[in-house]
Amino acid sequence: MTAAYDTSERVAELAGEKYKDGFVTEIEMVRAEKGLNEEVVRFISARKQEPEWMLEWRLSAFQRWRQMSEPKWARVHYPPIDYQDAYYYAAPKSQPDRPASLDDVDPKLIETYQKLGIPLSEQKLLAGVAVDAVFDSVSVATTFKRRLNEAGVIFCPISEAIRDYPDLVRKYLGSVVPVTDNFFATLNSAVFSDGSFVYVPEGVRCPMELSTYFRINASETGQFERTLIIADKNSYVSYLEGCTAPKRDRHQLHAAVVELVALDGAEIKYSTVQNWYPGDENGRGGIYNFVTKRGDCRGRGSKISWTQVETGSAITWKYPSCILRGDDSIGEFYSIAITNNYQQADTGTKMLHLGRNTRSRIISKGISAGRAQNTYRGLVSVHAKAENARNHTQCDSLLIGPHCGAHTVPYIEGRNPSAKIEHEATTSKISDDQLFYAMARGIPEEEAVALIVNGFCREVLQQLPMEFAVEAQKLVGISLEGSVG
Amino acid sequence: MKLLEIDDLHVSVQGKEILKGITLSVPEGELHAIMGPNGSGKSTLSYTLAGREGYEVTRGQVLYRGDDLTALSPDRRAALGVFLALQYPVEIPGVVTLTFLKVALNAQRRARGEQEFDAVQVLRSVRQNAAALNIPEDMLKRPLNAGFSGGEKKRMEILQMALFEPRLAILDETDSGLDIDALRLVASGVNAQRAPDRGILVITHYQRLLDYIVPDRVHVLAGGRIVRSGGPDLALELEKSGYGAVVEVA
């Protein structure tokens, strides 16, 4: 049976909680001084005991960032951000260095993760999930290191990888998202504090799902994590990230960068369940989620698949993309973006076809309720040498109520006459007939909405690893509470 | 105590009065047919009984097992045992039929304070009932009603009726759009569910259905009122002389 059952059941249980992850953990923090300058960049680098080359890299990014300006082309509106009025580094005080084992982790942190439903304990081994948890700016614990080590898989905080695997990091960091890529990515390059690093060696199928949970706890603190995943030839890895934050009245900035590199015949499956605090019913507070994610299918027959479920954040600005450089490489983007109340999302993907016989598939499901605005923005670009490139895009929007908006902005560039590019788009509303029908069969209204929306998203939900599909379906229901009636 | 007692029911839709004083009662164990020409208010009556928004009761009352239904939402009514089979069952894309059935069944059970069924119990119950209605397994795995033929949709409605075991079932033009084989199948499904503690209200335009489902009482609805009531013979009379004659006499 499908997981949709549990979803609808749990939605009812959780009714009234609205944003269930909105608690704050009282932990003493070490912070950098407020604001952003070269000293803060040096402070972060020193705190991480980074080698000189890394500091140089950060400083060059910072110099560059000072000359850049925020992108304004997205269909999102927000007051100017004062980048000097925030903290760029915060870490739980009890552990400036990484804990040696789970026993050394602050019990309050473990409690936090338990509240979030993240089983950090080794029991999770049974479920086959290895978890790296990033709390504000530092990575707290990585489980199952040994089993991964046996397979030759490296899965550790990126701060550790910089120290322990400098050659790999230097070779790949910034090779997909260059330091100068865009305002937010460049800012991240200067001040990123932690994140995950994964290397899967040639021919290895990673023996478990890898997973990172990000949590912003400290107030007025930006989170800038950086993730780098390298799948060597003919390897496979599936990676999932989850995100939550406490309720705060003020907006908080989250500017992450994720880089994926898939070499010949390698496959990376990257799934996100994003549930940052979306702000309240009147649009107060919430996370500004300005994220750069890009994968490079660098070899022949490489495959990168992005799946995202975006339910949180006041503003989402995010375009997980694929560079289909290798011949016969494949890029996929499966997305659910739900906006309610005053949330704004401008999200989509870029599929850049450079190699021959490259294929891409885009399925985007946008759901808009309340006074929210939801935009799909996607680029499909077939370059001159990309013989026989193919793309199929399907973009569906669902509107709930009369005050929200759905927008679809596809950009299509074909420079090779053999390209086949298809774009389908639909916009629909949850009909009164559907709602009445479900209710007349005994299903309460909010549960009925969740069920219908889950049906609308089914093709994308199916792409998620099973245990996360349940979580995602549950979130769909919770995000839409109060959107009808 | 009557299962369903409708007394002087007036209903308006978008400010226009459609039902103009219906009085009708259905005791437990009986099957009543409501017949009437197009526009007589048949569907308005069924939607009103199920509690659809926009169907405003301006006068009178609907008692179900002694309690007034009119203030309850559709899901509350379903939990109390009121079932409506729709004339046009609605497609719900992406929601697997079996999922829908489990969610609905357990929502009803939860509302009644009963233990919910697990997946295995639901599947067993659905399969049993599906077999009797000639509903193949793969239909249960498809999204609800999406791409189903007219006959398949109607059979799915009867399957739900069998699964939910309502005390009061209202079948709104369940015969419309069915060929003779499908009609027989649906009729035998309904007949199988006649029970001493269950009342059934069959709403139909044509007498044809009543060849297969023999009612205890027949009521003729015209112009928003019940203009005649009688035994099964009344349906045959209607078939012979048409609604015009019956309505005029009234």
XYZ file of C-alpha atoms in Angstrom:
735
model
C 0.000 0.000 0.000
C 1.187 3.500 -0.614
C 2.319 5.898 2.010
C -0.476 8.332 1.248
C -2.547 6.656 3.909
C -0.275 7.609 6.716
C -0.068 11.085 5.366
C -3.697 11.893 5.559
C -3.941 10.224 8.904
C -1.115 12.227 10.324
C -2.242 15.471 8.821
C -5.288 15.306 11.046
C -3.150 14.578 14.078
C -0.956 17.516 13.361
C -3.771 19.916 12.633
C -3.339 23.136 14.539
C 0.381 22.742 14.914
C 0.932 24.553 11.654
C 4.702 24.721 11.742
C 5.671 21.851 13.962
C 9.410 22.341 13.685
C 9.256 25.869 15.028
C 10.851 25.267 18.411
C 14.102 26.826 19.605
C 16.854 24.903 21.344
C 18.570 26.714 24.208
C 22.242 26.123 23.621
C 25.134 28.439 24.261
C 26.489 29.734 21.004
C 29.803 30.989 19.737
C 29.275 33.619 17.090
C 31.351 35.719 14.821
C 30.884 39.441 15.333
C 27.839 40.846 13.599
C 28.236 41.919 10.018
C 30.437 40.895 7.153
C 34.007 41.958 6.508
C 37.352 40.371 5.800
C 37.884 39.736 9.506
C 34.733 37.647 9.719
C 35.873 35.588 6.741
C 39.242 35.057 8.420
C 37.498 34.206 11.694
C 35.420 31.488 10.047
C 38.433 30.051 8.269
C 40.485 30.062 11.455
C 37.665 28.536 13.435
C 37.650 25.709 10.921
C 41.438 25.383 11.086
C 41.562 25.669 7.351
C 44.689 25.559 5.209
C 45.949 28.745 3.643
C 44.607 27.934 0.166
C 41.089 27.726 1.503
C 41.365 31.094 3.191
C 42.649 32.596 -0.055
C 39.735 31.075 -1.911
C 37.280 32.603 0.543
C 38.932 36.000 0.458
C 38.915 36.125 -3.319
C 35.218 35.271 -3.234
C 34.606 38.015 -0.684
C 36.455 40.603 -2.791
C 34.396 39.607 -5.769
C 31.126 39.625 -3.838
C 31.679 43.221 -2.748
C 31.468 44.255 -6.389
C 28.358 42.249 -7.153
C 24.687 43.077 -6.739
C 21.665 40.953 -5.972
C 19.847 39.435 -8.933
C 16.529 41.170 -9.522
C 15.011 39.122 -12.340
C 13.061 36.676 -10.185
C 9.368 37.200 -9.543
C 9.827 37.749 -5.823
C 9.542 40.898 -3.770
C 11.213 41.693 -0.476
C 12.659 44.717 1.277
C 16.410 45.291 0.834
C 18.561 42.942 2.894
C 21.105 44.580 5.181
C 24.008 42.176 4.955
C 25.767 43.895 7.838
C 22.872 43.271 10.179
C 23.322 39.523 10.563
C 25.674 36.965 11.987
C 27.644 34.812 9.612
C 28.869 32.173 11.971
C 27.244 30.502 14.958
C 28.207 27.254 16.603
C 27.119 25.410 19.716
C 29.621 26.528 22.378
C 30.312 23.241 24.053
C 32.115 21.837 21.086
C 34.343 24.053 19.017
C 35.837 20.904 17.598
C 33.878 18.046 16.250
C 32.746 15.403 18.697
C 34.625 12.150 18.490
C 31.507 10.043 18.786
C 27.794 10.372 19.316
C 28.361 10.188 23.072
C 30.217 13.484 22.940
C 27.363 15.333 21.286
C 25.429 17.776 23.473
C 22.327 15.900 24.678
C 20.227 18.974 23.869
C 21.225 18.666 20.246
C 20.310 15.008 20.184
C 16.995 16.001 21.720
C 16.474 18.568 18.983
C 17.042 16.001 16.303
C 14.723 13.594 18.041
C 12.023 16.269 18.051
C 12.597 16.602 14.346
C 12.212 12.880 14.016
C 15.786 12.326 12.908
C 17.058 9.199 14.517
C 20.716 9.925 14.946
C 21.389 6.768 16.855
C 22.995 3.764 15.355
C 19.585 2.113 15.247
C 19.089 3.961 12.051
C 21.561 1.548 10.554
C 18.630 -0.781 10.102
C 16.955 1.757 7.924
C 20.152 2.131 5.952
C 20.402 5.869 6.316
C 23.574 7.670 7.212
C 22.944 11.112 8.624
C 25.104 14.192 8.709
C 23.424 16.911 10.721
C 24.282 20.572 10.359
C 23.117 22.719 13.277
C 23.466 26.379 12.419
C 26.973 26.450 11.081
C 28.647 23.244 12.161
C 28.193 19.644 11.370
C 27.333 17.811 14.553
C 27.639 14.145 13.960
C 28.020 11.757 11.130
C 26.759 8.276 11.648
C 27.781 5.046 10.046
C 31.188 6.198 9.097
C 32.619 2.739 9.470
C 30.249 0.982 7.125
C 30.782 3.649 4.529
C 34.528 3.466 5.020
C 34.453 -0.222 4.236
C 32.836 0.576 0.913
C 35.399 3.311 0.339
C 32.757 6.020 0.454
C 33.777 9.292 2.065
C 30.888 11.057 3.790
C 31.908 13.772 6.180
C 31.472 17.455 6.957
C 33.069 19.562 4.267
C 35.177 21.316 6.923
C 36.745 17.960 7.679
C 37.180 17.099 4.014
C 39.096 20.338 3.493
C 41.577 19.170 6.116
C 41.641 15.448 5.343
C 41.092 15.248 1.582
C 42.502 18.520 0.293
C 43.335 17.144 -3.150
C 39.795 16.029 -3.852
C 38.300 19.218 -2.506
C 40.692 21.454 -4.424
C 40.041 19.568 -7.605
C 36.251 19.796 -7.481
C 35.198 22.676 -5.203
C 33.928 25.520 -7.360
C 34.282 23.454 -10.521
C 30.516 23.291 -11.044
C 29.432 26.522 -9.381
C 32.370 28.895 -9.894
C 33.225 31.338 -7.124
C 31.979 34.131 -9.368
C 28.753 32.423 -10.384
C 26.150 34.666 -8.810
C 25.685 37.021 -5.881
C 24.459 34.416 -3.426
C 26.840 31.658 -4.501
C 29.760 34.051 -4.200
C 28.605 35.123 -0.754
C 28.425 31.471 0.192
C 31.945 30.871 -1.139
C 33.242 33.567 1.203
C 31.442 32.573 4.373
C 30.262 28.981 4.094
C 30.696 27.345 7.430
C 29.929 23.715 6.879
C 28.021 21.229 4.824
C 28.531 17.741 3.536
C 31.190 16.148 1.401
C 30.681 12.878 -0.406
C 33.067 10.926 -2.582
C 31.999 7.604 -4.053
C 34.903 5.755 -5.660
C 34.883 4.137 -9.069
C 32.465 1.251 -9.468
C 30.993 1.557 -5.986
C 27.291 1.578 -5.324
C 26.911 3.483 -2.061
C 25.509 0.903 0.388
C 23.017 3.264 2.025
C 21.066 6.454 1.498
C 23.104 9.430 2.622
C 21.301 12.197 4.376
C 21.940 15.625 5.838
C 19.569 17.597 8.018
C 20.064 21.325 8.194
C 18.697 23.374 11.007
C 18.959 27.085 11.645
C 18.611 27.615 15.380
C 20.345 30.853 16.309
C 18.465 34.085 15.598
C 19.620 36.695 13.096
C 22.040 34.175 11.722
C 22.482 33.280 8.130
C 23.140 29.748 7.143
C 25.565 29.110 4.349
C 26.207 25.476 3.885
C 28.167 24.014 1.081
C 27.755 20.521 -0.251
C 30.024 18.770 -2.689
C 29.264 15.316 -4.029
C 31.538 13.463 -6.415
C 30.499 10.183 -7.985
C 33.497 8.602 -9.667
C 33.158 6.403 -12.755
C 30.268 3.927 -12.727
C 29.304 4.654 -9.146
C 25.919 5.422 -7.629
C 24.777 7.480 -4.690
C 21.432 8.669 -3.388
C 21.519 11.680 -1.118
C 18.790 13.459 0.780
C 18.706 16.753 2.593
C 16.053 18.005 4.974
C 15.764 21.515 6.395
C 13.901 23.107 9.282
C 14.174 26.263 11.367
C 12.488 27.769 14.433
C 9.817 30.428 14.171
C 11.362 33.897 14.226
C 9.767 37.257 13.587
C 12.681 38.428 11.490
C 13.698 37.049 8.160
C 16.766 34.868 8.040
C 18.994 34.264 5.085
C 19.877 30.836 3.819
C 22.267 30.828 0.866
C 23.558 27.360 0.188
C 25.591 25.981 -2.663
C 25.426 22.383 -3.780
C 27.772 21.002 -6.407
C 27.437 17.547 -7.914
C 29.949 15.896 -10.196
C 29.079 12.648 -11.970
C 31.874 11.062 -13.995
C 31.519 8.393 -16.729
C 28.525 6.146 -16.120
C 27.964 7.508 -12.618
C 24.571 8.396 -11.184
C 23.655 10.845 -8.442
C 20.155 11.083 -7.072
C 19.711 14.179 -4.933
C 16.480 14.685 -3.017
C 15.451 17.650 -0.909
C 12.611 18.081 1.517
C 12.763 21.753 2.367
C 10.650 22.919 5.269
C 12.314 26.117 6.441
C 10.025 28.321 8.498
C 7.674 29.985 5.972
C 6.609 32.972 8.077
C 3.220 33.455 9.693
C -0.221 34.009 8.118
C 0.573 37.695 7.634
C 3.944 37.144 6.023
C 5.999 38.034 9.108
C 9.316 36.241 9.463
C 10.423 33.210 7.497
C 13.557 32.125 5.717
C 14.894 33.686 2.551
C 16.057 30.624 0.700
C 18.483 31.711 -2.024
C 20.184 28.576 -3.139
C 22.440 27.575 -6.011
C 22.427 23.901 -6.902
C 24.058 22.503 -9.968
C 25.177 19.128 -11.195
C 27.730 18.372 -13.861
C 27.275 15.200 -15.901
C 30.920 15.265 -16.758
C 31.288 11.860 -18.343
C 29.732 9.621 -20.912
C 26.376 8.278 -19.749
C 26.381 10.201 -16.463
C 23.074 10.800 -14.799
C 21.961 13.393 -12.275
C 18.473 13.474 -10.877
C 17.137 16.273 -8.683
C 13.963 15.802 -6.693
C 12.754 18.625 -4.504
C 9.779 19.147 -2.245
C 9.719 22.817 -1.332
C 7.117 23.636 1.274
C 8.852 26.120 3.540
C 10.646 29.490 3.321
C 9.150 32.942 2.913
C 10.983 33.201 -0.399
C 12.451 30.405 -2.449
C 14.904 31.241 -5.221
C 16.336 28.013 -6.447
C 17.127 26.342 -9.761
C 18.795 22.952 -9.383
C 20.395 22.450 -12.773
C 22.211 19.899 -14.892
C 25.110 20.459 -17.244
C 24.810 17.578 -19.675
C 28.384 17.680 -20.843
C 29.078 13.990 -21.458
C 27.567 12.229 -24.461
C 24.489 10.155 -23.589
C 24.167 11.833 -20.215
C 20.810 12.313 -18.535
C 19.437 15.097 -16.358
C 16.185 14.999 -14.410
C 14.333 17.540 -12.321
C 11.259 16.601 -10.312
C 9.781 19.370 -8.244
C 6.910 20.102 -5.925
C 6.698 23.685 -4.749
C 3.933 24.592 -2.344
C 3.258 28.167 -1.343
C 0.610 29.320 1.106
C -0.212 32.614 2.871
C 2.375 35.174 1.692
C 5.062 32.744 0.546
C 6.801 33.380 -2.754
C 8.590 30.786 -4.802
C 10.534 31.303 -7.999
C 11.990 27.921 -8.743
C 12.777 25.629 -11.613
C 15.797 24.246 -13.363
C 18.318 24.640 -16.135
C 19.112 21.790 -18.480
C 22.163 22.600 -20.564
C 22.628 20.089 -23.348
C 26.252 20.143 -24.486
C 26.921 16.489 -25.382
C 25.394 14.276 -28.029
C 22.304 12.158 -27.317
C 21.762 13.932 -24.048
C 18.329 13.679 -22.507
C 16.516 15.677 -19.878
C 13.171 15.420 -18.177
C 11.450 18.084 -16.113
C 8.302 17.558 -14.084
C 7.233 20.518 -12.008
C 4.166 20.697 -9.777
C 3.422 24.100 -8.333
C 0.684 24.536 -5.751
C -0.405 27.952 -4.669
C -2.823 28.900 -1.899
C -3.652 31.935 0.224
C -1.969 35.026 -1.230
C 1.086 33.171 -2.402
C 2.877 33.545 -5.717
C 4.444 30.515 -7.330
C 6.633 30.741 -10.407
C 8.222 27.983 -12.429
C 11.253 29.307 -14.289
C 13.159 26.880 -16.425
C 15.785 26.931 -19.144
C 16.298 24.183 -21.681
C 19.277 24.971 -23.834
C 20.567 22.746 -26.625
C 24.016 23.756 -27.804
C 25.257 23.484 -31.365
C 27.170 20.254 -30.895
C 24.437 18.461 -28.975
C 23.199 16.156 -31.709
C 19.919 14.367 -30.957
C 19.313 16.074 -27.655
C 15.888 15.516 -26.195
C 13.906 17.257 -23.507
C 10.455 16.798 -22.122
C 9.035 19.366 -19.751
C 5.762 19.110 -17.939
C 4.701 21.980 -15.786
C 1.479 21.757 -13.807
C 0.064 24.412 -11.527
C -2.721 24.017 -9.016
C -4.491 26.993 -7.492
C -6.385 26.918 -4.219
C -8.557 29.972 -3.604
C -8.960 33.228 -5.552
C -6.023 35.314 -4.261
C -2.951 33.307 -5.236
C -0.963 33.199 -8.437
C 0.826 30.647 -10.604
C 3.297 31.638 -13.292
C 5.257 29.602 -15.790
C 8.310 31.098 -17.456
C 10.015 28.620 -19.766
C 13.123 29.626 -21.710
C 13.931 27.348 -24.629
C 17.043 27.653 -26.785
C 17.746 25.236 -29.601
C 20.977 25.633 -31.559
C 20.988 22.206 -33.118
C 18.325 21.275 -35.668
C 18.138 17.666 -34.451
C 16.931 18.709 -31.000
C 13.545 17.577 -29.769
C 12.140 19.801 -27.059
C 8.655 19.378 -25.656
C 6.922 21.646 -23.192
C 3.530 20.953 -21.669
C 1.874 23.166 -19.111
C -1.455 23.063 -17.317
C -3.129 25.208 -14.696
C -6.067 23.923 -12.698
C -8.004 24.479 -9.506
C -9.174 22.017 -6.918
C -12.783 21.756 -7.984
C -15.776 21.979 -5.655
C -16.889 18.691 -7.173
C -13.717 16.928 -6.056
C -13.891 18.373 -2.558
C -17.552 17.530 -2.125
C -17.040 14.025 -3.444
C -14.235 13.268 -0.987
C -16.127 14.845 1.899
C -19.312 12.976 1.104
C -17.269 9.816 1.522
C -16.343 10.872 5.045
C -13.048 12.681 4.521
C -12.819 15.998 6.430
C -12.106 19.055 4.295
C -8.421 19.664 5.076
C -7.622 16.020 4.746
C -9.480 15.984 1.439
C -7.373 18.899 0.160
C -4.185 17.124 1.247
C -5.289 13.955 -0.491
C -6.155 15.719 -3.739
C -2.896 17.699 -3.719
C -0.890 14.567 -2.999
C -2.589 13.007 -6.014
C -1.606 16.015 -8.099
C 2.022 15.578 -6.980
C 2.138 11.818 -7.283
C 4.603 11.600 -10.170
C 7.145 13.591 -8.196
C 6.523 11.973 -4.802
C 7.212 8.626 -6.430
C 10.751 9.772 -7.131
C 11.576 10.152 -3.444
C 13.117 7.369 -1.392
C 10.276 5.563 0.363
C 10.845 6.730 3.926
C 11.071 10.333 2.830
C 8.030 10.114 0.599
C 5.931 9.593 3.723
C 7.443 12.673 5.348
C 6.916 14.709 2.202
C 3.290 13.728 1.831
C 2.684 14.694 5.412
C 4.264 18.070 4.800
C 2.054 18.682 1.784
C -0.967 18.447 4.047
C 0.473 20.590 6.818
C 1.630 23.345 4.467
C -1.864 23.773 3.120
C -3.697 23.905 6.416
C -6.114 26.783 6.541
C -6.028 27.197 2.763
C -9.694 26.307 2.286
C -12.959 27.176 3.964
C -38.498 5.618 14.673
C -38.136 6.327 10.984
C -34.680 6.168 9.443
C -35.242 9.264 7.343
C -37.980 11.817 7.830
C -38.132 14.814 5.572
C -40.687 17.394 6.597
C -41.765 20.383 4.501
C -38.263 20.761 3.063
C -37.580 23.949 1.124
C -34.191 24.338 -0.554
C -32.754 27.226 -2.516
C -29.731 27.227 -4.781
C -28.184 30.622 -5.509
C -31.306 32.293 -4.196
C -33.676 30.296 -6.385
C -36.088 27.952 -4.650
C -35.830 24.468 -6.134
C -37.484 22.255 -3.522
C -40.794 23.685 -2.407
C -41.976 21.634 0.519
C -41.009 17.971 0.351
C -42.394 15.588 2.905
C -41.177 12.039 2.772
C -40.209 9.266 5.115
C -38.184 6.105 4.636
C -38.346 3.428 7.337
C -35.527 0.988 7.973
C -35.477 -1.978 5.660
C -37.324 -0.232 2.816
C -36.252 0.860 -0.628
C -38.002 3.895 -2.040
C -37.786 5.207 -5.559
C -38.060 8.855 -6.426
C -38.927 9.466 -10.027
C -39.354 12.669 -11.844
C -38.750 14.568 -15.055
C -35.645 16.650 -15.705
C -35.524 19.791 -13.605
C -37.916 18.449 -10.985
C -35.345 18.777 -8.191
C -34.089 15.182 -7.948
C -30.389 16.009 -7.776
C -31.051 18.981 -5.502
C -32.700 16.592 -3.075
C -29.764 14.169 -3.126
C -27.153 16.936 -2.726
C -29.171 18.453 0.111
C -29.326 15.144 1.938
C -25.546 14.720 1.543
C -24.902 18.283 2.750
C -23.365 19.914 -0.282
C -22.408 23.559 0.145
C -24.661 25.989 -1.708
C -27.851 23.994 -1.113
C -29.581 26.168 1.423
C -32.389 24.763 3.523
C -34.764 27.690 3.986
C -37.567 25.817 5.707
C -38.430 22.413 7.099
C -36.146 19.733 8.414
C -34.374 16.492 7.627
C -34.367 14.009 10.494
C -32.030 11.063 10.289
C -32.628 8.528 13.037
C -34.366 11.290 14.951
C -31.631 13.926 14.680
C -31.552 16.951 12.418
C -28.933 16.561 9.690
C -29.068 19.971 8.106
C -26.313 21.635 10.125
C -23.764 18.840 9.594
C -20.928 18.847 7.066
C -20.868 16.098 4.408
C -18.084 14.166 6.129
C -19.993 14.131 9.440
C -23.072 12.798 7.668
C -21.018 10.085 5.983
C -19.610 9.046 9.350
C -23.169 8.775 10.690
C -24.029 6.368 7.897
C -25.422 8.520 5.092
C -24.110 7.584 1.661
C -24.716 9.275 -1.687
C -23.823 7.562 -4.954
C -23.338 10.371 -7.437
C -24.828 10.611 -10.884
C -21.451 11.790 -12.143
C -18.687 10.334 -9.973
C -15.719 12.692 -9.861
C -12.233 11.909 -11.140
C -9.416 12.449 -8.656
C -6.159 12.276 -10.630
C -3.162 10.688 -8.948
C -5.094 9.322 -5.978
C -5.051 5.544 -6.223
C -8.544 4.081 -5.759
C -7.455 1.759 -2.972
C -5.802 4.676 -1.157
C -8.950 6.716 -1.418
C -11.070 3.870 -0.097
C -8.811 3.352 2.890
C -8.595 7.044 3.724
C -12.372 7.425 3.485
C -13.184 4.280 5.422
C -10.801 5.157 8.221
C -11.936 8.783 8.347
C -15.460 7.510 8.957
C -14.306 5.015 11.552
C -12.186 7.616 13.311
C -15.133 10.030 13.461
C -17.217 7.294 15.083
C -14.511 6.536 17.609
C -13.829 3.118 16.103
C -10.476 1.449 15.611
C -9.062 2.177 12.159
C -8.436 -0.653 9.735
C -4.926 -1.491 8.653
C -3.991 -1.901 5.016
C -4.531 -5.669 5.049
C -8.030 -5.431 6.519
C -9.053 -2.799 3.984
C -7.637 -4.770 1.093
C -9.461 -7.910 2.161
C -12.766 -6.109 2.473
C -12.348 -4.251 -0.820
C -11.434 -7.428 -2.698
C -14.451 -9.317 -1.393
C -16.833 -6.620 -2.530
C -15.016 -5.949 -5.786
C -15.330 -9.551 -6.904
C -19.119 -9.456 -6.573
C -19.243 -6.358 -8.771
C -16.827 -7.724 -11.335
C -14.294 -4.996 -10.580
C -10.823 -6.152 -11.599
C -7.833 -5.742 -9.301
C -6.027 -3.343 -11.637
C -8.913 -0.883 -11.458
C -8.235 -0.567 -7.724
C -4.671 0.454 -8.470
C -5.654 3.171 -10.916
C -6.380 6.735 -9.833
C -9.973 7.052 -8.662
C -12.435 7.245 -11.570
C -9.713 8.668 -13.865
C -10.300 7.187 -17.301
C -12.955 4.807 -15.973
C -15.854 4.083 -18.320
C -19.347 5.171 -17.268
C -20.158 1.644 -16.144
C -16.917 1.329 -14.193
C -17.591 4.567 -12.359
C -21.063 3.441 -11.313
C -19.766 0.068 -10.157
C -17.126 1.874 -8.117
C -19.900 3.851 -6.415
C -21.705 0.665 -5.484
C -18.431 -0.838 -4.280
C -18.053 2.107 -1.925
C -21.592 1.656 -0.705
C -20.816 -1.988 0.068
C -17.576 -1.064 1.802
C -18.941 1.748 3.984
C -22.114 -0.159 4.959
C -24.281 2.951 5.330
C -27.621 2.998 7.148
C -29.087 5.286 4.509
C -27.994 5.058 0.873
C -29.105 7.546 -1.748
C -28.470 6.480 -5.319
C -28.705 9.431 -7.701
C -29.444 8.252 -11.242
C -27.135 5.319 -10.816
C -28.673 3.831 -13.974
C -27.876 6.741 -16.264
C -25.467 5.934 -19.055
C -25.417 2.191 -18.389
C -25.961 -0.492 -20.994
C -28.189 -3.392 -20.074
C -25.402 -5.670 -18.799
C -23.917 -2.968 -16.611
C -27.385 -2.078 -15.364
C -28.011 -5.673 -14.279
C -24.672 -5.831 -12.514
C -25.272 -2.600 -10.629
C -28.838 -3.619 -9.764
C -27.754 -6.939 -8.346
C -25.112 -5.093 -6.326
C -27.806 -2.851 -4.867
C -30.203 -5.732 -4.213
C -27.473 -7.596 -2.365
C -27.265 -4.686 0.009
C -30.903 -4.455 0.940
C -31.007 -5.180 4.646
C -33.475 -4.875 7.536
C -31.543 -2.028 9.152
C -30.832 -0.121 5.954
C -32.933 2.316 3.999
C -32.293 3.015 0.329
C -33.504 5.923 -1.755
C -33.181 5.312 -5.490
C -33.498 8.417 -7.627
C -34.139 7.784 -11.282
C -35.571 9.252 -14.395
C -36.521 5.945 -15.996
C -38.634 3.049 -14.904
C -36.110 0.657 -16.474
C -33.973 0.391 -13.311
C -37.023 -0.586 -11.292
C -37.406 -3.741 -13.380
C -34.302 -4.939 -11.580
C -34.587 -3.145 -8.266
C -38.162 -3.491 -7.079
C -39.056 -0.641 -4.721
C -41.343 -0.757 -1.714
C -42.664 2.708 -2.504
C -42.503 5.046 -5.467
C -42.708 8.842 -5.207
C -43.099 11.220 -8.077
C -41.220 14.484 -7.788
C -42.289 17.396 -9.959
C -41.801 21.125 -9.623
C -39.993 20.681 -6.311
C -42.797 18.739 -4.642
C -43.801 15.099 -4.234
C -46.943 14.997 -6.347
C -47.835 11.352 -5.970
C -46.815 8.329 -3.960
C -47.724 4.724 -4.429
C -46.565 1.147 -4.721
C -44.327 -0.361 -7.437
C -47.217 -0.174 -9.894
C -46.921 3.586 -9.996
C -43.611 3.240 -11.803
C -45.237 1.124 -14.495
C -48.041 3.642 -14.863
C -45.480 6.382 -15.351
C -43.677 4.357 -17.967
C -46.944 3.881 -19.883
C -48.482 7.324 -19.724
C -45.483 9.584 -19.093
C -44.813 12.196 -16.445
C -47.161 14.687 -18.058
C -50.306 12.730 -17.249
C -49.283 11.966 -13.666
C -48.209 15.492 -12.903
C -51.393 16.923 -14.386
C -53.645 14.640 -12.387
C -51.876 15.800 -9.267
